[in-house]
PDB file of C-alpha atoms in Angstrom:
ATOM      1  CA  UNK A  68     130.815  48.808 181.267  1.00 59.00           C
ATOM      2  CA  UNK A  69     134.133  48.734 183.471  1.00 75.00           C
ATOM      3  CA  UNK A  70     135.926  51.583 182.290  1.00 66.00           C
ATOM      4  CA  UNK A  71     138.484  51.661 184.738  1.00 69.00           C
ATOM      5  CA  UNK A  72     139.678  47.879 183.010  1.00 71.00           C
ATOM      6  CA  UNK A  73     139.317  49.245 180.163  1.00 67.00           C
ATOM      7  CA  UNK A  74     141.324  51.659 180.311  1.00 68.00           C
ATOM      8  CA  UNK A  75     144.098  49.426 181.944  1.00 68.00           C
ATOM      9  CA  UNK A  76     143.954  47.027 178.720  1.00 68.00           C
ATOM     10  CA  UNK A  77     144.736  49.747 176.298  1.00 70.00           C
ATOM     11  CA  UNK A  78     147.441  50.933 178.599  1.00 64.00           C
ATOM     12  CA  UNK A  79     148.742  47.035 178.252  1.00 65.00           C
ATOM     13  CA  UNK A  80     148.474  47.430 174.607  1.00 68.00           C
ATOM     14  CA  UNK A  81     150.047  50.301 174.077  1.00 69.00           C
ATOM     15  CA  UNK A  82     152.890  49.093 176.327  1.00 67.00           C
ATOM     16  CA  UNK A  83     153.072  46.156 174.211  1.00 70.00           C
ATOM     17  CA  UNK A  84     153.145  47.315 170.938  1.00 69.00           C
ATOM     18  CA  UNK A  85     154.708  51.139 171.607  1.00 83.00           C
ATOM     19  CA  UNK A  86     157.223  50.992 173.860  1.00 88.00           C
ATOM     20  CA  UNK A  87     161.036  49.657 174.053  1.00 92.00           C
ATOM     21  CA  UNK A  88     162.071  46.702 175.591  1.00 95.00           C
ATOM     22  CA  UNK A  89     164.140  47.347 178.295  1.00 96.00           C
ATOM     23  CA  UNK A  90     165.228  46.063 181.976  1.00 96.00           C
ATOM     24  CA  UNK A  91     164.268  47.298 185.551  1.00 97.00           C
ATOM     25  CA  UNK A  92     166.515  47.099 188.255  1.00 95.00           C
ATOM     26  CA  UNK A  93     166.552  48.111 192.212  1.00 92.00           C
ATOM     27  CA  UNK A  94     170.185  47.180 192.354  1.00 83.00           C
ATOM     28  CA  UNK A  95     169.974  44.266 194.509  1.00 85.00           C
ATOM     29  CA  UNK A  96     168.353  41.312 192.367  1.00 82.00           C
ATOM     30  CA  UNK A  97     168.086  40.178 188.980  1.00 91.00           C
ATOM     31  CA  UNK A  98     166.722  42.871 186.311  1.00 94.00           C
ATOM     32  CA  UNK A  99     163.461  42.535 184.792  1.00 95.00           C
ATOM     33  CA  UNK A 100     162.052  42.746 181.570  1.00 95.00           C
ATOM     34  CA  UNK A 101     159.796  46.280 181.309  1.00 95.00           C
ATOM     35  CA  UNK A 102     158.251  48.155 178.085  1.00 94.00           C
ATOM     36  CA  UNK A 103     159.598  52.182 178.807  1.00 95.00           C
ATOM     37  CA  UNK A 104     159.356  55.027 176.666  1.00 92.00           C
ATOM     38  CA  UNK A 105     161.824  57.463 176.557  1.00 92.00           C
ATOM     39  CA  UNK A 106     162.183  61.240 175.936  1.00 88.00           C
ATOM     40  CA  UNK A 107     165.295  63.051 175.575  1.00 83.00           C
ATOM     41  CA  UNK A 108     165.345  66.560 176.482  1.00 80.00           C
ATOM     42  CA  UNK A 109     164.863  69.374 173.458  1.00 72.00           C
ATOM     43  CA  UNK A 110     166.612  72.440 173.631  1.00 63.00           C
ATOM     44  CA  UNK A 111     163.250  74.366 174.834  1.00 64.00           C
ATOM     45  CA  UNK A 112     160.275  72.802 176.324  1.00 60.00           C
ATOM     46  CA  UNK A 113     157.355  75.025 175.643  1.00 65.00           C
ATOM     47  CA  UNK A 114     154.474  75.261 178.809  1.00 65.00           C
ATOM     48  CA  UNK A 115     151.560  78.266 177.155  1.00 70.00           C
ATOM     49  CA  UNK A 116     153.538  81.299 176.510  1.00 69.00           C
ATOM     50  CA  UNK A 117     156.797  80.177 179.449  1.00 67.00           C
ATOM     51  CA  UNK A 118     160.227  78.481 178.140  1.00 64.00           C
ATOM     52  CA  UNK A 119     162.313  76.494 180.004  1.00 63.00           C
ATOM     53  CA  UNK A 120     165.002  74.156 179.408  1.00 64.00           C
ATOM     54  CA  UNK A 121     165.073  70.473 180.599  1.00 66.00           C
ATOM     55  CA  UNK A 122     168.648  68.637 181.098  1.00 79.00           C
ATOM     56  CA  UNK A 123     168.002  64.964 181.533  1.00 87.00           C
ATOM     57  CA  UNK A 124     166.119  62.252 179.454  1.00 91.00           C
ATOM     58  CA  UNK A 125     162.740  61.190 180.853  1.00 93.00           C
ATOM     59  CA  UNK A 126     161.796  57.524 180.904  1.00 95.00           C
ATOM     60  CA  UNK A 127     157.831  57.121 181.187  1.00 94.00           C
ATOM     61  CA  UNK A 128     156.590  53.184 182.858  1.00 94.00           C
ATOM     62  CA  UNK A 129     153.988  51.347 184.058  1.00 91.00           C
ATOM     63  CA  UNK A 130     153.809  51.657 187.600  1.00 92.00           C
ATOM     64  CA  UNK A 131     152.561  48.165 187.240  1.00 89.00           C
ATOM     65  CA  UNK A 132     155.740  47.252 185.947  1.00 91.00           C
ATOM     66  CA  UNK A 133     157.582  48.426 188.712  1.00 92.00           C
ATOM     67  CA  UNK A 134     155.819  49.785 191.656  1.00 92.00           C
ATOM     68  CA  UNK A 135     158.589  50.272 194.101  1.00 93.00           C
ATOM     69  CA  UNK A 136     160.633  52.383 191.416  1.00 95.00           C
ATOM     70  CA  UNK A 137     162.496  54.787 193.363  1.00 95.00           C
ATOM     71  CA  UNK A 138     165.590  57.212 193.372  1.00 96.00           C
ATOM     72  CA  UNK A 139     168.735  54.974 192.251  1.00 95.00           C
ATOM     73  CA  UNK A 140     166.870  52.180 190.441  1.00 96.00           C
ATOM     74  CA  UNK A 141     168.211  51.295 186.955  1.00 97.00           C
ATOM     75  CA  UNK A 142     166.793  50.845 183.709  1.00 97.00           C
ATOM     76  CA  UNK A 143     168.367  49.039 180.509  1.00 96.00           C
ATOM     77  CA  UNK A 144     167.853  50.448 177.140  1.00 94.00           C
ATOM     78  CA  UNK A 145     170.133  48.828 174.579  1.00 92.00           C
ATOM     79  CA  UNK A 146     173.470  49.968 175.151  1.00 94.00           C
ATOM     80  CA  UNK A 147     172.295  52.605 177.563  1.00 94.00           C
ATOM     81  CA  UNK A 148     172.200  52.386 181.076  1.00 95.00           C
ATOM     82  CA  UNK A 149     169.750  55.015 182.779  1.00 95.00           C
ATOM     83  CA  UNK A 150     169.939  55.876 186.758  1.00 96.00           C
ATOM     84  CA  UNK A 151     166.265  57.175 188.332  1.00 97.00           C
ATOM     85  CA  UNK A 152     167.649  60.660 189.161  1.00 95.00           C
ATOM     86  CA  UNK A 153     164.881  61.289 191.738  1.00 93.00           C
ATOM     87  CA  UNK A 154     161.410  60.636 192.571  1.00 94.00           C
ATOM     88  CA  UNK A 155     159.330  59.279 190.207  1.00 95.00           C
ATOM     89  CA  UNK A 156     155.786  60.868 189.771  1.00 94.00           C
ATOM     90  CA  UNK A 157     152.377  59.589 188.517  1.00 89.00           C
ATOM     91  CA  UNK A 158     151.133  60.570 184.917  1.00 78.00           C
ATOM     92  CA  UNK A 159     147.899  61.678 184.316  1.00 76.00           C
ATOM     93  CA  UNK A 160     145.615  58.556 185.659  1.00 77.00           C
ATOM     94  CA  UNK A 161     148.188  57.140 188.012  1.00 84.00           C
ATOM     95  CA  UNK A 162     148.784  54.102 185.719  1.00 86.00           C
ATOM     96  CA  UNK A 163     152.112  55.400 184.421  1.00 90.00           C
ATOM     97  CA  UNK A 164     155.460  56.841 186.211  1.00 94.00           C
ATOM     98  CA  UNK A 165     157.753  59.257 184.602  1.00 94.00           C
ATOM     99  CA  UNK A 166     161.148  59.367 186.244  1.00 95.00           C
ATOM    100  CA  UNK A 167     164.085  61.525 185.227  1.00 94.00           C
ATOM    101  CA  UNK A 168     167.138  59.471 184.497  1.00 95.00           C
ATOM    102  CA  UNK A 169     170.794  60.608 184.060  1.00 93.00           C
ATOM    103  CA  UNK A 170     173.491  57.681 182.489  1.00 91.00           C
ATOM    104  CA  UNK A 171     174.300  54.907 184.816  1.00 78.00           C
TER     105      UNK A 171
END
């Protein structure tokens, strides 16, 4: 048993079937069509017994979608037009990115 592909498939499905249809963009070519999910910021995040507030959406990706994502990339949503706000970071396995985005 390859869990490892395994694992990648259902991340492929879930992308598939979960997520929004959106475009990627560096800036500098034509976009491309991604799946993203994205999480707009509550009035209190809640981490054990600490509160903190969070001010910009979060956009969560395949980083096999788009492995060079970096500060000042774009992403499509809709109407919306979201700017990477600074480096992304790895979720969990590696297999996903979540980036902080602020309006384009």
């Amino acid at each position: 048993m390859d869990f490892s592909s395994h694992l990648a498939a259902l991340d492929g499905a879930v992308s598939d079937h979960l997520c929004d249809e959106a475009t990627y963009s560096t800036g500098d070519g034509d976009p491309v069509p991604v799946r993203i999910m994205v999480e707009h910021p509550r009035d209190i995040e809640r981490l054990q017994s600490v509160g903190f507030a969070r001010d910009r959406p979060v956009i969560h990706v395949r980083r096999s979608a788009c492995p060079g994502l970096r500060e000042g990339h774009f992403f499509r949503h809709g109407v919306d037009l979201w700017e990477v706000a600074e480096a992304p970071t790895a979720d969990g396995d590696g297999r996903w990115w979540v980036v902080e985005v602020m309006p384009g």
